[in-house]
Short mmCIF file of C-alpha atoms in Angstrom, two decimals:
data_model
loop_
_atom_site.label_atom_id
_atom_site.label_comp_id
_atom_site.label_asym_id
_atom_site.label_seq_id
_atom_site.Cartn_x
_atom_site.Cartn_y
_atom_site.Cartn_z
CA UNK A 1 -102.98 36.54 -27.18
CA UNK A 2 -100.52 34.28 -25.41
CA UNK A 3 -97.09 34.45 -24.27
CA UNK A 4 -94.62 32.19 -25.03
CA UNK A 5 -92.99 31.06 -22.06
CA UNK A 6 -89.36 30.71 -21.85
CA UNK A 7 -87.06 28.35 -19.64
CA UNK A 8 -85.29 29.73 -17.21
CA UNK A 9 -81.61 28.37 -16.80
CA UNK A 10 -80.33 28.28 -13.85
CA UNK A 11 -76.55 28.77 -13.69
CA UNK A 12 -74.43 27.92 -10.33
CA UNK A 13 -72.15 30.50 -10.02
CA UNK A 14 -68.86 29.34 -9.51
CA UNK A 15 -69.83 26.12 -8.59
CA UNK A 16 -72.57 26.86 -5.68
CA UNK A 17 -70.47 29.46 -3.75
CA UNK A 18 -73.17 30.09 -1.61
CA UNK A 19 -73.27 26.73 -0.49
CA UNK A 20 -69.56 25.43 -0.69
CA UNK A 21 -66.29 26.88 -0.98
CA UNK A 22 -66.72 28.42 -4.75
CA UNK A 23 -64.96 27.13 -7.47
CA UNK A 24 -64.01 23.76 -6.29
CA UNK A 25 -65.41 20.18 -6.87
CA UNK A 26 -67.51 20.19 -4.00
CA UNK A 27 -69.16 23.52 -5.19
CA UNK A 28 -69.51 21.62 -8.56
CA UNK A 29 -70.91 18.65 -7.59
CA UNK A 30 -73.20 20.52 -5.30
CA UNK A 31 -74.64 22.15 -7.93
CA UNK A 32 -75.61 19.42 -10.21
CA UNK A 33 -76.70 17.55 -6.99
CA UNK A 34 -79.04 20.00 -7.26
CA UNK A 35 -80.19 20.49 -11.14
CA UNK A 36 -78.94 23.85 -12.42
CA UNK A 37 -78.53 23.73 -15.71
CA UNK A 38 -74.91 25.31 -16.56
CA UNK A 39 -71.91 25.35 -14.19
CA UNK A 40 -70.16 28.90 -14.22
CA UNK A 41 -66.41 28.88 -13.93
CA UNK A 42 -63.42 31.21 -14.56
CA UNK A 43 -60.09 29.81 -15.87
CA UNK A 44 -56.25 30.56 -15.01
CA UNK A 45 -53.63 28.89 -16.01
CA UNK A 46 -50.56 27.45 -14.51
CA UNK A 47 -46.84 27.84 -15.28
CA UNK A 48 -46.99 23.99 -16.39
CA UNK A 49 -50.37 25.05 -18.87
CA UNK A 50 -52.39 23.40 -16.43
CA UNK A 51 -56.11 24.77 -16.69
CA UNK A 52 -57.20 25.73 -13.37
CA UNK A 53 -60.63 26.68 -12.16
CA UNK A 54 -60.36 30.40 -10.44
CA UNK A 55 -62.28 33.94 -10.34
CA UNK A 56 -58.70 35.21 -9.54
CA UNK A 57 -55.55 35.03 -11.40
CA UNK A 58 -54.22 34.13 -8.01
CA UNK A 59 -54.20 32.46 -4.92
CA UNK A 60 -55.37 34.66 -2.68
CA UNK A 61 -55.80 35.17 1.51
CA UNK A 62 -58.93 35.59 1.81
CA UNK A 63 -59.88 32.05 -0.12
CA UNK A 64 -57.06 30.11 0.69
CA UNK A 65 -54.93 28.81 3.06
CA UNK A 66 -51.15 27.88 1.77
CA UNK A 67 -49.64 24.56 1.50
CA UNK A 68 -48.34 24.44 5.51
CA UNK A 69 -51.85 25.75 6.33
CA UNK A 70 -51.59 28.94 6.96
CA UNK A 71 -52.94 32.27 5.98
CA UNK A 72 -51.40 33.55 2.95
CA UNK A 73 -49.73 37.34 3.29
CA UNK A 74 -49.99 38.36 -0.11
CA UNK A 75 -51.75 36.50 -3.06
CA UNK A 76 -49.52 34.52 -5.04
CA UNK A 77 -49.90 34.72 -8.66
CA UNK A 78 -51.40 31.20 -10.15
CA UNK A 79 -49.39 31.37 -13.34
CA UNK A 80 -45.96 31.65 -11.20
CA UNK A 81 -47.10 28.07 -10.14
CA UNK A 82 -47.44 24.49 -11.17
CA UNK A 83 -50.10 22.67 -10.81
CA UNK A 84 -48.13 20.07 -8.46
CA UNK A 85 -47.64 23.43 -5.84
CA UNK A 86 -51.36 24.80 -6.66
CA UNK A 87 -52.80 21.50 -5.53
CA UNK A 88 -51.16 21.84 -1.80
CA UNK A 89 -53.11 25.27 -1.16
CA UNK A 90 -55.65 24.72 1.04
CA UNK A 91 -59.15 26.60 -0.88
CA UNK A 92 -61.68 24.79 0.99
CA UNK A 93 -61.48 26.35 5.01
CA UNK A 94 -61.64 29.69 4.91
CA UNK A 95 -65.20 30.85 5.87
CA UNK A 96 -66.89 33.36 3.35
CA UNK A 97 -68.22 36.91 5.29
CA UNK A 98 -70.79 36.92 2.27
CA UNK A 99 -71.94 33.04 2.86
CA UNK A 100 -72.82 32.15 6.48
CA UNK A 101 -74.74 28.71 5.21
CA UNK A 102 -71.73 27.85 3.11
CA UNK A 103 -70.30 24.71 4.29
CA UNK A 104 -66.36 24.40 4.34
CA UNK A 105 -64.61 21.21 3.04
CA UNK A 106 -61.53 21.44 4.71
CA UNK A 107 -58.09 20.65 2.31
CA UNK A 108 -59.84 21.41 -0.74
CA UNK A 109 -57.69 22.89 -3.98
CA UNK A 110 -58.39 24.27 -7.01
CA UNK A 111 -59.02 22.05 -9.49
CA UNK A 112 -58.20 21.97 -12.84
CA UNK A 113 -60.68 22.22 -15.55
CA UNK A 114 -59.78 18.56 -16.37
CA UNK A 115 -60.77 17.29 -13.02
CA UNK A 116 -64.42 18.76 -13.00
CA UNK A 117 -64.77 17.73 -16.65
CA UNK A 118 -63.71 13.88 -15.10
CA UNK A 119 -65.88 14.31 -11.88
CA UNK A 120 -69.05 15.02 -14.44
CA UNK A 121 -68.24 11.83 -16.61
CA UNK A 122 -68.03 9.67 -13.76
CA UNK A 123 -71.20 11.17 -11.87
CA UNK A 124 -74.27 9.01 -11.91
CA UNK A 125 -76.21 12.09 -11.22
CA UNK A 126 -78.91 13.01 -13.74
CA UNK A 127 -78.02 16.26 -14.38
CA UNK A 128 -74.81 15.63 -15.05
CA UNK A 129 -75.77 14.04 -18.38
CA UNK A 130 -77.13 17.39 -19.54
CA UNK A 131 -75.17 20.07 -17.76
CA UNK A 132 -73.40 22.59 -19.70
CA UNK A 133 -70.50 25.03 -18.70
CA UNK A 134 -70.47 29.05 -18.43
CA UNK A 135 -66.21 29.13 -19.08
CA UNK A 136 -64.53 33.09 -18.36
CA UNK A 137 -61.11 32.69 -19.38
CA UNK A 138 -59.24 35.08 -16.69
CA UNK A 139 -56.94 37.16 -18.98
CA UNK A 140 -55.80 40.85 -19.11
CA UNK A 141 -54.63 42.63 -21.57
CA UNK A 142 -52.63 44.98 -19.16
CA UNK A 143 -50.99 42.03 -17.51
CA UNK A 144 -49.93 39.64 -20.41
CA UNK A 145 -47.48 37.98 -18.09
CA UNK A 146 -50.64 36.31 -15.97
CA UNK A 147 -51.87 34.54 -18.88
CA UNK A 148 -50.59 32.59 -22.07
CA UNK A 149 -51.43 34.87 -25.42
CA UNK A 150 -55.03 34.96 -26.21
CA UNK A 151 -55.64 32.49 -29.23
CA UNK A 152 -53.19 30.19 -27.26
CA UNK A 153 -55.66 30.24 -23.95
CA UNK A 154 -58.87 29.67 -25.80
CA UNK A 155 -57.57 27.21 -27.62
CA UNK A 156 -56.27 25.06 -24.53
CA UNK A 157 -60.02 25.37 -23.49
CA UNK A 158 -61.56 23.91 -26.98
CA UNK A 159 -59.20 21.36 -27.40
CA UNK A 160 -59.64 19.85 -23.72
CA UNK A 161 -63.49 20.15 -23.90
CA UNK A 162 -63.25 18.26 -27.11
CA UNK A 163 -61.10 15.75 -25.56
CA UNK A 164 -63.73 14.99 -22.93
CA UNK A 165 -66.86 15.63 -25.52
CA UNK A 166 -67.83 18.85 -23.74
CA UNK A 167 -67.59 21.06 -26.40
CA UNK A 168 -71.37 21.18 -27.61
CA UNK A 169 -71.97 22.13 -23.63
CA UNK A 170 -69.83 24.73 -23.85
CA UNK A 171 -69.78 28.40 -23.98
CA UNK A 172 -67.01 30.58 -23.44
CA UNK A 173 -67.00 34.17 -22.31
CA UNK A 174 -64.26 36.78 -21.40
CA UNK A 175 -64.09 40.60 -20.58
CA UNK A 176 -60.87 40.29 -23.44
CA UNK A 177 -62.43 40.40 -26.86
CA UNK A 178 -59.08 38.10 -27.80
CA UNK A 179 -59.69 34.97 -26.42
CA UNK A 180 -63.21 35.28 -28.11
CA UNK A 181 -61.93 35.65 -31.39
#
């Protein structure tokens, strides 16, 4: 008998957190520098509807640094902010415990989910032809105020992957059963 052997894919988890600061272009780009196969990313979204790229619904001190620099006292909710203010938080200089290889990239933000679907048209990078994208919306059903309503979220996600024809390399995935349907 013979087995059938299967590919593995090889996702980069939030970007390549282990080797930049995670979820940011750098992490991104790092990772199809390097050939994985699907970029892995988790989704908030501004007060403006801006779709920004982060595990958390906020911005939070032990990831990033606010707009003057400094460490942040509390984390400050993404959706209480446009993107304009987002952009001026530093997410790129704080050193990760878990990572001691990671390399920072000093007055990085968060981007939005626009600016990585840009970065990958523009890349001459080979993989970047073929990668696809792991999307988690961030949303919680006990805290409706984080997020816009379910259908509403998703469908930001669809119709801006369309826009930049990243739809077919698309999957989307969430711990809320809502955005999925």
């Amino acid at each position: 008998t013979s087995l059938a052997l299967a590919k593995i894919e090889v996702q980069g988890h939030r970007g390549a957190r282990g080797s930049r600061p995670e979820n940011t272009l750098p992490a991104f780009n790092f990772a199809v520098e390097n050939g994985v196969d699907t970029l892995e990313l988790d989704i908030a979204v501004s007060s403006d509807g801006q779709l920004v790229i982060s595990h958390d619904p906020a911005m939070t001190p032990d990831r990033c640094l606010d707009p003057s620099g400094n460490k942040l006292l509390a984390p400050v909710y993404i959706h209480s902010l446009k993107y304009d203010e987002i952009k001026k938080y530093d997410c790129g200089s704080i050193v990760n415990e878990k990572f001691q290889h990671q390399v920072l990239v000093a007055h990085t933000p968060k981007p939005r989910l626009e600016d990585l679907f840009t970065m990958i048209e523009k890349s001459d990078l080979p993989a970047a032809k073929k990668v696809h994208f792991n999307i988690e919306t961030k949303i919680y059903p006990s805290k409706p105020e984080l997020t816009p309503e379910p259908e509403a979220f998703a469908q930001k996600i669809i119709d801006l992957a369309k826009k930049h024809h990243m739809f077919e390399r698309m999957i989307l995935q969430s711990f809320d059963d809502r955005t999925l349907l």
